[in-house]
């Protein structure tokens, strides 16, 4: 069936298909491991453990039909649909409150369902830098992580193989952290506009290099190479961009059970600090208890703390795993910084939806007053002609004239800046607002520190300098006032060796619980300025090893 | 610039339709349910909905108005595109219903079907309905649905195709799987 109006919505309150769809959503008997969340972290944990253990994965959202991806792409292009409409985010299931100094557009920033937010992600997969793990000591900001780059290094390499990363293997990027082995695939060629930027950067003494993409530059793992649909974010119809359905399917092939539309409302525990069951609701209105020996919560940086807070009990009145009081605190995202304009020559934008060159040169200059940041050279500056064509009061020749005037000469740079962890930037439970299952919705108070805002100004200076060297007429600058989140939810169940200072230990196991791990960017004590998913994946693989070892030892 | 079957196939592929293989080949029985005037009963409102042949004819006629003069081969392109869209889906039926409203208005205002109107009259028809200023909405007013299912449907098909893109200077427009090489090439 074709057409943007032929797509199943997927929301639990959307009617059709959500009830009586014939799917068995009853608990799995004798499960060893219960994973909450079928995004990249949950999928990788499930895949790694499914060969040896009985694994069940519960996800609040639906299983999306792969045949509907082109119709979702049409939703991404057509002006009627907002970003959350592409993957059916929103409604009572996904209700939330904003109460911070900056509004956080949560439902633009996530996808619920099998595959999670990798369904709509951009697919950038950098490793954090060594200093990111020691921010407190080296930069004087935030705590150090209880693990070092070297602890994660083999897992980074493995995560790159699992996701399928096309990258420059560090050869052309002297600022990347050390690695022994090349990326699994060669990097994408630089774009035509990259070549224009490279010239300008060279005259300014600024380095430009390739970027690692979780996107196939050649056939990999049975998936297609990129075919250039140009809508990577929010949907890759070809499957060239990695998404977590890859590992969900692999886990299922090994015998794991994945239950969609299974909204976990609470985790139950016994008197010995063990989680005993995940209590979940299904679309038929039934409530089920999934018991298991080990639990891995992999529900992202907002729903993960929410679940622990919702699981408050007499024994744990402030929420499960919350002896530190830090569950939900230190909510962080990366801040977007950017600038753009036009040249008096063609720049060949919007052929693809990903970028191919970046600059990490300034990253490790970070200190107490300057946050780490990275710069990106866009291949999708300015409008996409087909999107332009669908909005306007013209057609025929006048429309074509408008498209030709509007497309062709744009250039733009982006970048990400670290924000420091702050306890009052946080996720709590709303007092009198509940979701479709009667559970309090997440309440987000997002604030950004001055160091991050000052750093955005510095990045803007560099971006404008490069654009001017390029000869561009600079038309916009996204500075401290115009910045927004990059949709990376981090910090809300931070990792620490000290049970008073963190929610999970260095193995990502909850300090307060014997058999519960968190696989998510919510464990990041500080965020660095690199896109988080490769680190999420590496930590997830490490969590799976720890779960496996502890199950073997019991 | 000539719109080709490749363009129609590309436009179809961009929106997930499956008609590409049968491009240009009418399905067996297409139109066989139609009455003498190319219409089938609606069953609900008592009004008649156009059959596939009538939808194709009206859409091709509107295309000559909303497409730039520089393109040729419009009839075959629209026909090919609709092979994949009139597939019994909710979307396909939305197109049919919007065309029905357009036809009904054309007969009321001009006493003639859309396909028999001049290019200028078709332009006037669309603007008179408000489809120029309306924002597309598949569940909205007549103007918003005509914008969604007729005007934007046709513009999406054109500008997500390689020939449509080339008119603007992009041979691999968004929505078209034009490969991962063109972005690295300089201007022609």
Tab-separated table of N, CA and C in Angstrom, chain A residues 163-227:
chain	number	residue	atom	x	y	z
A	163	UNK	N	27.509	-2.284	14.532
A	163	UNK	CA	26.644	-1.311	13.871
A	163	UNK	C	26.973	-1.189	12.380
A	164	UNK	N	28.240	-1.442	12.069
A	164	UNK	CA	28.687	-1.230	10.695
A	164	UNK	C	29.030	0.239	10.511
A	165	UNK	N	30.301	0.556	10.726
A	165	UNK	CA	30.701	1.956	10.664
A	165	UNK	C	31.636	2.191	9.484
A	166	UNK	N	31.290	3.177	8.678
A	166	UNK	CA	32.153	3.625	7.591
A	166	UNK	C	32.931	4.827	8.102
A	167	UNK	N	34.241	4.671	8.180
A	167	UNK	CA	35.019	5.766	8.759
A	167	UNK	C	36.443	5.784	8.250
A	168	UNK	N	37.143	6.810	8.641
A	168	UNK	CA	38.507	7.028	8.140
A	168	UNK	C	39.575	6.336	8.946
A	169	UNK	N	39.158	5.512	9.928
A	169	UNK	CA	40.094	4.701	10.706
A	169	UNK	C	41.130	5.547	11.435
A	170	UNK	N	40.811	6.809	11.647
A	170	UNK	CA	41.730	7.683	12.362
A	170	UNK	C	42.896	8.177	11.524
A	171	UNK	N	42.993	7.699	10.294
A	171	UNK	CA	44.148	8.031	9.466
A	171	UNK	C	44.176	9.519	9.124
A	172	UNK	N	43.037	10.061	8.760
A	172	UNK	CA	43.002	11.471	8.357
A	172	UNK	C	42.555	12.380	9.491
A	173	UNK	N	42.323	11.788	10.682
A	173	UNK	CA	41.858	12.605	11.799
A	173	UNK	C	42.808	12.453	12.982
A	174	UNK	N	43.795	13.340	13.069
A	174	UNK	CA	44.795	13.218	14.145
A	174	UNK	C	44.220	13.496	15.518
A	175	UNK	N	42.992	14.009	15.574
A	175	UNK	CA	42.403	14.372	16.866
A	175	UNK	C	41.569	13.244	17.460
A	176	UNK	N	41.324	12.199	16.687
A	176	UNK	CA	40.514	11.083	17.176
A	176	UNK	C	41.303	10.294	18.210
A	177	UNK	N	40.613	9.671	19.170
A	177	UNK	CA	41.314	8.881	20.181
A	177	UNK	C	41.992	7.662	19.547
A	178	UNK	N	42.972	7.076	20.257
A	178	UNK	CA	43.758	5.992	19.658
A	178	UNK	C	42.916	4.755	19.344
A	179	UNK	N	43.315	4.063	18.299
A	179	UNK	CA	42.650	2.826	17.906
A	179	UNK	C	43.673	1.973	17.174
A	180	UNK	N	43.501	0.679	17.227
A	180	UNK	CA	44.428	-0.207	16.530
A	180	UNK	C	43.889	-0.641	15.172
A	181	UNK	N	42.605	-0.858	15.123
A	181	UNK	CA	42.044	-1.486	13.931
A	181	UNK	C	41.266	-0.471	13.090
A	182	UNK	N	41.234	-0.701	11.793
A	182	UNK	CA	40.483	0.224	10.944
A	182	UNK	C	38.970	0.115	11.182
A	183	UNK	N	38.243	1.114	10.723
A	183	UNK	CA	36.785	1.009	10.731
A	183	UNK	C	36.367	-0.138	9.800
A	184	UNK	N	35.231	-0.737	10.051
A	184	UNK	CA	34.802	-1.878	9.228
A	184	UNK	C	34.617	-1.537	7.750
A	185	UNK	N	34.242	-0.304	7.454
A	185	UNK	CA	34.061	0.103	6.051
A	185	UNK	C	34.837	1.389	5.813
A	186	UNK	N	35.211	1.598	4.558
A	186	UNK	CA	35.909	2.845	4.249
A	186	UNK	C	34.944	4.018	4.371
A	187	UNK	N	35.501	5.176	4.674
A	187	UNK	CA	34.683	6.374	4.869
A	187	UNK	C	33.992	6.767	3.572
A	188	UNK	N	32.882	7.457	3.693
A	188	UNK	CA	32.246	8.047	2.508
A	188	UNK	C	33.172	9.128	1.945
A	189	UNK	N	33.147	9.245	0.641
A	189	UNK	CA	33.927	10.283	-0.016
A	189	UNK	C	33.482	11.653	0.490
A	190	UNK	N	34.425	12.599	0.553
A	190	UNK	CA	33.994	13.956	0.889
A	190	UNK	C	33.041	14.492	-0.176
A	191	UNK	N	32.148	15.359	0.241
A	191	UNK	CA	31.188	15.930	-0.705
A	191	UNK	C	31.844	17.025	-1.529
A	192	UNK	N	31.133	17.453	-2.548
A	192	UNK	CA	31.641	18.584	-3.339
A	192	UNK	C	31.798	19.818	-2.457
A	193	UNK	N	30.796	20.066	-1.590
A	193	UNK	CA	30.906	21.262	-0.738
A	193	UNK	C	32.034	21.113	0.282
A	194	UNK	N	32.317	19.860	0.694
A	194	UNK	CA	33.479	19.660	1.572
A	194	UNK	C	34.751	20.194	0.912
A	195	UNK	N	34.850	19.985	-0.405
A	195	UNK	CA	36.069	20.428	-1.097
A	195	UNK	C	36.175	21.950	-1.082
A	196	UNK	N	35.035	22.623	-1.100
A	196	UNK	CA	35.060	24.088	-0.999
A	196	UNK	C	35.487	24.502	0.415
A	197	UNK	N	34.900	23.815	1.410
A	197	UNK	CA	35.261	24.107	2.796
A	197	UNK	C	36.745	23.824	3.052
A	198	UNK	N	37.236	22.724	2.465
A	198	UNK	CA	38.624	22.314	2.728
A	198	UNK	C	39.598	23.415	2.320
A	199	UNK	N	39.283	24.035	1.202
A	199	UNK	CA	40.147	25.112	0.706
A	199	UNK	C	40.157	26.291	1.692
A	200	UNK	N	38.958	26.667	2.128
A	200	UNK	CA	38.863	27.792	3.065
A	200	UNK	C	39.545	27.446	4.383
A	201	UNK	N	39.338	26.220	4.844
A	201	UNK	CA	39.932	25.818	6.124
A	201	UNK	C	41.453	25.791	6.022
A	202	UNK	N	41.932	25.365	4.885
A	202	UNK	CA	43.384	25.292	4.732
A	202	UNK	C	44.006	26.680	4.875
A	203	UNK	N	43.390	27.663	4.254
A	203	UNK	CA	43.982	29.002	4.374
A	203	UNK	C	43.882	29.542	5.800
A	204	UNK	N	42.972	28.974	6.600
A	204	UNK	CA	42.856	29.441	7.987
A	204	UNK	C	43.637	28.556	8.966
A	205	UNK	N	44.250	27.498	8.430
A	205	UNK	CA	44.970	26.581	9.307
A	205	UNK	C	44.061	25.700	10.134
A	206	UNK	N	42.877	25.442	9.603
A	206	UNK	CA	41.915	24.581	10.303
A	206	UNK	C	41.839	23.239	9.588
A	207	UNK	N	41.904	22.162	10.371
A	207	UNK	CA	41.906	20.820	9.773
A	207	UNK	C	40.482	20.332	9.515
A	208	UNK	N	40.343	19.601	8.441
A	208	UNK	CA	39.049	19.018	8.076
A	208	UNK	C	39.311	17.546	7.762
A	209	UNK	N	38.435	16.684	8.231
A	209	UNK	CA	38.680	15.244	8.105
A	209	UNK	C	37.355	14.485	7.980
A	210	UNK	N	37.450	13.205	7.707
A	210	UNK	CA	36.237	12.394	7.529
A	210	UNK	C	35.546	12.171	8.876
A	211	UNK	N	34.314	11.665	8.800
A	211	UNK	CA	33.560	11.344	10.018
A	211	UNK	C	33.047	9.913	9.930
A	212	UNK	N	32.982	9.228	11.081
A	212	UNK	CA	32.428	7.868	11.068
A	212	UNK	C	30.896	7.887	10.985
A	213	UNK	N	30.384	7.171	10.024
A	213	UNK	CA	28.939	7.059	9.804
A	213	UNK	C	28.497	5.612	10.059
A	214	UNK	N	27.407	5.426	10.778
A	214	UNK	CA	26.795	4.093	10.907
A	214	UNK	C	25.869	3.898	9.709
A	215	UNK	N	26.503	3.863	8.566
A	215	UNK	CA	25.765	3.915	7.298
A	215	UNK	C	26.674	3.220	6.298
A	216	UNK	N	26.115	2.305	5.557
A	216	UNK	CA	26.971	1.467	4.718
A	216	UNK	C	27.504	2.210	3.502
A	217	UNK	N	28.830	2.263	3.401
A	217	UNK	CA	29.447	2.809	2.192
A	217	UNK	C	29.646	1.688	1.176
A	218	UNK	N	29.373	0.463	1.602
A	218	UNK	CA	29.436	-0.712	0.729
A	218	UNK	C	28.487	-1.735	1.349
A	219	UNK	N	28.162	-2.805	0.649
A	219	UNK	CA	27.269	-3.787	1.279
A	219	UNK	C	27.907	-4.297	2.576
A	220	UNK	N	27.122	-4.393	3.637
A	220	UNK	CA	27.681	-4.805	4.929
A	220	UNK	C	26.614	-5.553	5.711
A	221	UNK	N	26.983	-6.701	6.223
A	221	UNK	CA	26.107	-7.432	7.120
A	221	UNK	C	24.746	-7.737	6.474
A	222	UNK	N	24.765	-7.964	5.172
A	222	UNK	CA	23.515	-8.284	4.470
A	222	UNK	C	22.638	-7.087	4.190
A	223	UNK	N	23.149	-5.891	4.467
A	223	UNK	CA	22.361	-4.690	4.218
A	223	UNK	C	22.934	-3.897	3.059
A	224	UNK	N	22.066	-3.116	2.464
A	224	UNK	CA	22.398	-2.347	1.261
A	224	UNK	C	23.388	-1.227	1.557
A	225	UNK	N	24.212	-0.865	0.588
A	225	UNK	CA	24.934	0.402	0.731
A	225	UNK	C	23.952	1.563	0.570
A	226	UNK	N	24.394	2.742	0.972
A	226	UNK	CA	23.548	3.935	0.828
A	226	UNK	C	23.189	4.130	-0.642
A	227	UNK	N	21.910	4.383	-0.897
A	227	UNK	CA	21.468	4.622	-2.267
A	227	UNK	C	21.013	6.070	-2.473
